[in-house]
PDB file of C-alpha atoms in Angstrom:
ATOM      1  CA  MET A   1       5.333 -13.764 -13.714  1.00 63.00           C
ATOM      2  CA  LYS A   2       4.592 -10.281 -14.937  1.00 71.00           C
ATOM      3  CA  LEU A   3       5.168  -8.726 -11.491  1.00 67.00           C
ATOM      4  CA  ILE A   4       8.552 -10.113 -11.310  1.00 76.00           C
ATOM      5  CA  ILE A   5       9.449  -8.902 -14.925  1.00 76.00           C
ATOM      6  CA  LYS A   6       8.173  -5.539 -13.989  1.00 72.00           C
ATOM      7  CA  TYR A   7      10.664  -5.491 -10.929  1.00 73.00           C
ATOM      8  CA  ILE A   8      13.559  -7.030 -12.625  1.00 77.00           C
ATOM      9  CA  ILE A   9      13.153  -4.278 -15.379  1.00 75.00           C
ATOM     10  CA  ILE A  10      12.913  -1.491 -12.637  1.00 74.00           C
ATOM     11  CA  PHE A  11      15.900  -2.920 -10.919  1.00 75.00           C
ATOM     12  CA  MET A  12      17.892  -2.886 -14.099  1.00 73.00           C
ATOM     13  CA  LEU A  13      16.846   0.827 -14.848  1.00 71.00           C
ATOM     14  CA  ILE A  14      17.659   1.766 -11.357  1.00 73.00           C
ATOM     15  CA  LEU A  15      21.057  -0.053 -11.558  1.00 70.00           C
ATOM     16  CA  SER A  16      22.048   1.989 -14.491  1.00 71.00           C
ATOM     17  CA  GLY A  17      22.450   4.627 -11.810  1.00 68.00           C
ATOM     18  CA  LEU A  18      25.661   3.177 -10.493  1.00 66.00           C
ATOM     19  CA  PHE A  19      27.383   4.386 -13.486  1.00 69.00           C
ATOM     20  CA  PHE A  20      26.518   8.102 -13.318  1.00 70.00           C
ATOM     21  CA  ASP A  21      27.012  10.148 -10.413  1.00 69.00           C
ATOM     22  CA  ASN A  22      24.253  12.329 -11.189  1.00 74.00           C
ATOM     23  CA  ILE A  23      21.799   9.755 -11.012  1.00 73.00           C
ATOM     24  CA  ILE A  24      22.956   8.500  -7.676  1.00 71.00           C
ATOM     25  CA  ASN A  25      22.555  12.096  -6.476  1.00 75.00           C
ATOM     26  CA  ILE A  26      18.965  12.198  -7.668  1.00 76.00           C
ATOM     27  CA  TYR A  27      18.291   8.849  -6.109  1.00 74.00           C
ATOM     28  CA  LYS A  28      19.682  10.139  -2.755  1.00 75.00           C
ATOM     29  CA  ASP A  29      17.596  13.332  -3.054  1.00 76.00           C
ATOM     30  CA  ILE A  30      14.444  11.340  -3.597  1.00 76.00           C
ATOM     31  CA  ILE A  31      14.902   8.948  -0.869  1.00 73.00           C
ATOM     32  CA  LEU A  32      16.058  11.638   1.849  1.00 72.00           C
ATOM     33  CA  ASN A  33      13.528  14.164   0.937  1.00 75.00           C
ATOM     34  CA  THR A  34      11.618  15.064   3.963  1.00 74.00           C
ATOM     35  CA  ASN A  35       8.483  16.438   2.153  1.00 81.00           C
ATOM     36  CA  ILE A  36       8.137  13.087   0.375  1.00 78.00           C
ATOM     37  CA  VAL A  37       8.526  11.111   3.599  1.00 77.00           C
ATOM     38  CA  VAL A  38       6.179  13.308   5.746  1.00 79.00           C
ATOM     39  CA  LEU A  39       3.400  12.986   2.959  1.00 80.00           C
ATOM     40  CA  LEU A  40       3.778   9.342   2.822  1.00 80.00           C
ATOM     41  CA  VAL A  41       3.716   8.796   6.566  1.00 80.00           C
ATOM     42  CA  THR A  42       0.704  10.946   6.796  1.00 83.00           C
ATOM     43  CA  LEU A  43      -1.142   8.953   4.105  1.00 82.00           C
ATOM     44  CA  ILE A  44       0.077   5.625   5.713  1.00 82.00           C
ATOM     45  CA  ALA A  45      -1.320   6.869   9.062  1.00 82.00           C
ATOM     46  CA  GLY A  46      -4.614   7.818   7.768  1.00 82.00           C
ATOM     47  CA  LEU A  47      -5.137   4.545   5.769  1.00 81.00           C
ATOM     48  CA  PHE A  48      -3.919   2.478   8.558  1.00 80.00           C
ATOM     49  CA  GLY A  49      -6.465   3.987  11.042  1.00 81.00           C
ATOM     50  CA  PHE A  50      -9.086   3.688   8.271  1.00 81.00           C
ATOM     51  CA  ILE A  51      -8.541  -0.218   7.724  1.00 80.00           C
ATOM     52  CA  VAL A  52      -8.042  -0.883  11.528  1.00 78.00           C
ATOM     53  CA  ALA A  53     -11.561   0.582  12.032  1.00 80.00           C
ATOM     54  CA  VAL A  54     -12.906  -0.969   9.031  1.00 79.00           C
ATOM     55  CA  ILE A  55     -12.020  -4.614   9.782  1.00 77.00           C
ATOM     56  CA  PRO A  56     -13.704  -5.064  13.073  1.00 76.00           C
ATOM     57  CA  PHE A  57     -16.776  -3.086  11.844  1.00 75.00           C
ATOM     58  CA  ALA A  58     -17.147  -5.389   8.769  1.00 76.00           C
ATOM     59  CA  ILE A  59     -16.642  -8.435  10.811  1.00 74.00           C
ATOM     60  CA  GLN A  60     -19.506  -7.252  13.272  1.00 72.00           C
ATOM     61  CA  LEU A  61     -21.594  -6.318  10.243  1.00 70.00           C
ATOM     62  CA  PHE A  62     -21.188  -9.777   8.260  1.00 69.00           C
ATOM     63  CA  ASN A  63     -21.594 -11.733  11.471  1.00 69.00           C
ATOM     64  CA  GLN A  64     -25.021 -10.374  12.454  1.00 68.00           C
ATOM     65  CA  ASP A  65     -28.011 -12.420  12.451  1.00 63.00           C
ATOM     66  CA  ASN A  66     -29.960 -11.918   9.256  1.00 60.00           C
ATOM     67  CA  SER A  67     -32.589 -14.492   9.734  1.00 61.00           C
ATOM     68  CA  ASP A  68     -35.438 -11.977   9.643  1.00 61.00           C
ATOM     69  CA  LYS A  69     -34.425 -11.186   5.951  1.00 62.00           C
ATOM     70  CA  LYS A  70     -34.532  -7.347   6.513  1.00 64.00           C
ATOM     71  CA  ASN A  71     -31.321  -6.704   5.043  1.00 63.00           C
ATOM     72  CA  SER A  72     -31.422  -8.040   1.615  1.00 67.00           C
ATOM     73  CA  PHE A  73     -27.948  -6.402   0.687  1.00 66.00           C
ATOM     74  CA  LEU A  74     -26.270  -8.374   3.414  1.00 69.00           C
ATOM     75  CA  ASN A  75     -28.236 -11.536   2.541  1.00 68.00           C
ATOM     76  CA  LYS A  76     -27.077 -11.577  -1.064  1.00 70.00           C
ATOM     77  CA  LEU A  77     -23.466 -10.534   0.044  1.00 70.00           C
ATOM     78  CA  MET A  78     -23.385 -13.588   2.467  1.00 70.00           C
ATOM     79  CA  THR A  79     -24.197 -16.093   0.005  1.00 73.00           C
ATOM     80  CA  LYS A  80     -21.450 -18.695  -0.416  1.00 75.00           C
ATOM     81  CA  LYS A  81     -20.521 -17.732  -3.872  1.00 78.00           C
ATOM     82  CA  LYS A  82     -20.430 -13.943  -3.270  1.00 74.00           C
ATOM     83  CA  PHE A  83     -18.756 -14.511   0.295  1.00 74.00           C
ATOM     84  CA  ASP A  84     -15.737 -16.461  -1.341  1.00 78.00           C
ATOM     85  CA  PHE A  85     -15.588 -14.237  -4.307  1.00 77.00           C
ATOM     86  CA  PHE A  86     -15.651 -10.841  -2.796  1.00 76.00           C
ATOM     87  CA  VAL A  87     -15.600 -10.675   1.103  1.00 76.00           C
ATOM     88  CA  LYS A  88     -12.631 -13.070   1.847  1.00 80.00           C
ATOM     89  CA  PRO A  89     -10.483 -11.463  -0.887  1.00 82.00           C
ATOM     90  CA  MET A  90     -11.413  -7.972   0.495  1.00 80.00           C
ATOM     91  CA  PHE A  91     -10.281  -8.819   4.008  1.00 81.00           C
ATOM     92  CA  ASN A  92      -7.183 -10.610   2.696  1.00 82.00           C
ATOM     93  CA  ARG A  93      -6.325  -7.399   0.928  1.00 82.00           C
ATOM     94  CA  PHE A  94      -6.931  -5.379   3.744  1.00 82.00           C
ATOM     95  CA  ILE A  95      -4.496  -7.352   5.927  1.00 83.00           C
ATOM     96  CA  LYS A  96      -1.792  -7.418   3.109  1.00 83.00           C
ATOM     97  CA  MET A  97      -2.309  -3.738   2.885  1.00 82.00           C
ATOM     98  CA  LEU A  98      -1.690  -3.366   6.781  1.00 82.00           C
ATOM     99  CA  TYR A  99       1.548  -5.390   6.428  1.00 83.00           C
ATOM    100  CA  VAL A 100       2.676  -3.221   3.436  1.00 83.00           C
ATOM    101  CA  MET A 101       1.920   0.013   5.134  1.00 82.00           C
ATOM    102  CA  PHE A 102       3.853  -1.238   8.212  1.00 83.00           C
ATOM    103  CA  ILE A 103       6.813  -2.083   6.123  1.00 84.00           C
ATOM    104  CA  LEU A 104       6.810   1.276   4.281  1.00 81.00           C
ATOM    105  CA  PHE A 105       6.459   3.072   7.463  1.00 82.00           C
ATOM    106  CA  LEU A 106       9.563   1.175   8.900  1.00 81.00           C
ATOM    107  CA  TYR A 107      11.381   1.981   5.892  1.00 82.00           C
ATOM    108  CA  THR A 108      10.537   5.817   5.932  1.00 78.00           C
ATOM    109  CA  PHE A 109      11.540   5.693   9.630  1.00 78.00           C
ATOM    110  CA  LEU A 110      14.802   4.152   8.681  1.00 77.00           C
ATOM    111  CA  LEU A 111      15.296   6.860   6.060  1.00 75.00           C
ATOM    112  CA  ASN A 112      14.627   9.478   8.606  1.00 73.00           C
ATOM    113  CA  ILE A 113      17.256   8.090  10.704  1.00 73.00           C
ATOM    114  CA  LEU A 114      19.627   7.944   7.910  1.00 71.00           C
ATOM    115  CA  GLN A 115      18.904  11.691   7.079  1.00 68.00           C
ATOM    116  CA  THR A 116      19.521  12.838  10.713  1.00 70.00           C
ATOM    117  CA  ILE A 117      22.815  11.398  10.787  1.00 66.00           C
ATOM    118  CA  ASP A 118      25.691  13.848   9.762  1.00 58.00           C
ATOM    119  CA  PHE A 119      27.965  11.807   7.785  1.00 55.00           C
ATOM    120  CA  LYS A 120      29.999  14.875   6.660  1.00 55.00           C
ATOM    121  CA  GLY A 121      30.662  15.648  10.394  1.00 57.00           C
ATOM    122  CA  ILE A 122      32.488  12.326  10.715  1.00 54.00           C
ATOM    123  CA  THR A 123      34.777  13.231   7.584  1.00 51.00           C
ATOM    124  CA  PHE A 124      37.294  10.201   7.664  1.00 53.00           C
ATOM    125  CA  ILE A 125      34.191   7.704   7.798  1.00 54.00           C
ATOM    126  CA  PHE A 126      32.419   9.927   5.134  1.00 54.00           C
ATOM    127  CA  LYS A 127      35.425   9.793   2.867  1.00 56.00           C
ATOM    128  CA  GLU A 128      35.993   6.032   3.281  1.00 56.00           C
ATOM    129  CA  ILE A 129      32.291   5.130   2.686  1.00 57.00           C
ATOM    130  CA  TYR A 130      31.898   7.643  -0.242  1.00 59.00           C
ATOM    131  CA  GLU A 131      34.911   6.321  -2.148  1.00 61.00           C
ATOM    132  CA  ILE A 132      33.794   2.731  -1.745  1.00 58.00           C
ATOM    133  CA  PRO A 133      31.346   1.642  -4.495  1.00 66.00           C
ATOM    134  CA  LEU A 134      29.357  -0.156  -1.702  1.00 66.00           C
ATOM    135  CA  TYR A 135      28.057   3.356  -0.878  1.00 67.00           C
ATOM    136  CA  LYS A 136      26.575   3.467  -4.292  1.00 70.00           C
ATOM    137  CA  TYR A 137      25.055   0.101  -4.093  1.00 74.00           C
ATOM    138  CA  GLY A 138      23.476   0.901  -0.935  1.00 74.00           C
ATOM    139  CA  ILE A 139      21.906   4.073  -2.333  1.00 74.00           C
ATOM    140  CA  VAL A 140      20.670   1.997  -5.435  1.00 76.00           C
ATOM    141  CA  PHE A 141      19.372  -0.694  -3.124  1.00 78.00           C
ATOM    142  CA  LEU A 142      17.563   1.850  -0.855  1.00 78.00           C
ATOM    143  CA  PHE A 143      16.075   3.453  -4.044  1.00 79.00           C
ATOM    144  CA  TYR A 144      14.935   0.221  -5.417  1.00 81.00           C
ATOM    145  CA  LEU A 145      13.403  -0.848  -2.273  1.00 81.00           C
ATOM    146  CA  TYR A 146      11.640   2.448  -2.126  1.00 81.00           C
ATOM    147  CA  VAL A 147      10.143   2.162  -5.471  1.00 82.00           C
ATOM    148  CA  VAL A 148       9.058  -1.462  -5.028  1.00 82.00           C
ATOM    149  CA  LEU A 149       7.513  -0.592  -1.711  1.00 82.00           C
ATOM    150  CA  ILE A 150       5.717   2.525  -3.392  1.00 84.00           C
ATOM    151  CA  ILE A 151       4.524   0.340  -6.121  1.00 83.00           C
ATOM    152  CA  GLN A 152       3.328  -2.344  -4.022  1.00 83.00           C
ATOM    153  CA  PHE A 153       1.546   0.271  -1.665  1.00 84.00           C
ATOM    154  CA  PHE A 154      -0.337   2.014  -4.417  1.00 84.00           C
ATOM    155  CA  THR A 155      -1.338  -1.334  -6.170  1.00 84.00           C
ATOM    156  CA  MET A 156      -2.809  -2.462  -2.954  1.00 84.00           C
ATOM    157  CA  LEU A 157      -4.655   0.902  -2.353  1.00 84.00           C
ATOM    158  CA  ARG A 158      -5.884   0.862  -5.990  1.00 85.00           C
ATOM    159  CA  ASN A 159      -7.337  -2.742  -5.401  1.00 85.00           C
ATOM    160  CA  ILE A 160      -8.939  -1.838  -2.207  1.00 83.00           C
ATOM    161  CA  ILE A 161     -10.501   1.248  -3.832  1.00 84.00           C
ATOM    162  CA  ARG A 162     -11.749  -1.063  -6.579  1.00 85.00           C
ATOM    163  CA  ASP A 163     -13.287  -3.464  -3.652  1.00 82.00           C
ATOM    164  CA  LEU A 164     -15.115  -0.805  -1.835  1.00 81.00           C
ATOM    165  CA  GLN A 165     -16.400   0.522  -5.421  1.00 84.00           C
ATOM    166  CA  THR A 166     -17.588  -2.991  -6.070  1.00 83.00           C
ATOM    167  CA  LEU A 167     -19.126  -2.892  -2.685  1.00 79.00           C
ATOM    168  CA  VAL A 168     -21.155   0.258  -3.110  1.00 80.00           C
ATOM    169  CA  PHE A 169     -22.338  -0.849  -6.586  1.00 82.00           C
ATOM    170  CA  ASN A 170     -23.665  -3.921  -5.330  1.00 79.00           C
ATOM    171  CA  PHE A 171     -25.428  -2.014  -2.531  1.00 78.00           C
ATOM    172  CA  PHE A 172     -27.003   0.447  -5.134  1.00 80.00           C
ATOM    173  CA  LYS A 173     -28.057  -2.637  -7.244  1.00 81.00           C
ATOM    174  CA  VAL A 174     -30.001  -4.439  -4.336  1.00 76.00           C
ATOM    175  CA  LYS A 175     -31.534  -1.178  -3.231  1.00 74.00           C
ATOM    176  CA  GLU A 176     -32.742  -0.525  -6.710  1.00 81.00           C
ATOM    177  CA  GLU A 177     -34.284  -4.267  -6.826  1.00 78.00           C
ATOM    178  CA  GLU A 178     -35.758  -3.482  -3.529  1.00 73.00           C
ATOM    179  CA  PHE A 179     -37.376  -0.235  -4.605  1.00 74.00           C
ATOM    180  CA  LYS A 180     -38.727  -1.894  -8.039  1.00 78.00           C
ATOM    181  CA  TYR A 181     -40.295  -4.807  -5.788  1.00 73.00           C
ATOM    182  CA  MET A 182     -41.901  -2.197  -3.312  1.00 69.00           C
ATOM    183  CA  GLU A 183     -43.080  -0.161  -6.323  1.00 76.00           C
ATOM    184  CA  ASN A 184     -44.705  -3.308  -7.917  1.00 77.00           C
ATOM    185  CA  LYS A 185     -46.317  -4.447  -4.589  1.00 68.00           C
TER     186      LYS A 185
END
């Protein structure tokens, strides 16, 4: 519910841009800024590659036979409670992040296509489109979609970073317990 309210508030703020031409121009400049698009696509490509590489590695790691009990970290992580609480949600977030990155990449691809079209060269169409308020609605819609996708992307990125942080902390905790056990032996 909080998420829906947040998006409605953002939409209302962005919708206010319909009444001010300067704000529409700012929206247009932001969504068609080449530097932002290149930065975003580079970030997406790097993270996409990372996640695609991590998922098969993690599946292989969690699927190995630990019957010899040499890897206490994996043994603790593979208990039913920890697996359902930590591993399953982490995999689900990885997959969801792949979808969000794919949609955001398609969106930036669409923006790049829109940026290369020379609307001013087609003056009669440009004048018709620009005078119709529908053009402003299109810019507002594209900007809103941009903001929503960016928020979703960075929220997912934050969640994945927290998952990895928790995984590292659990690893350190298990290793400290192992060292204490070995010292007491």
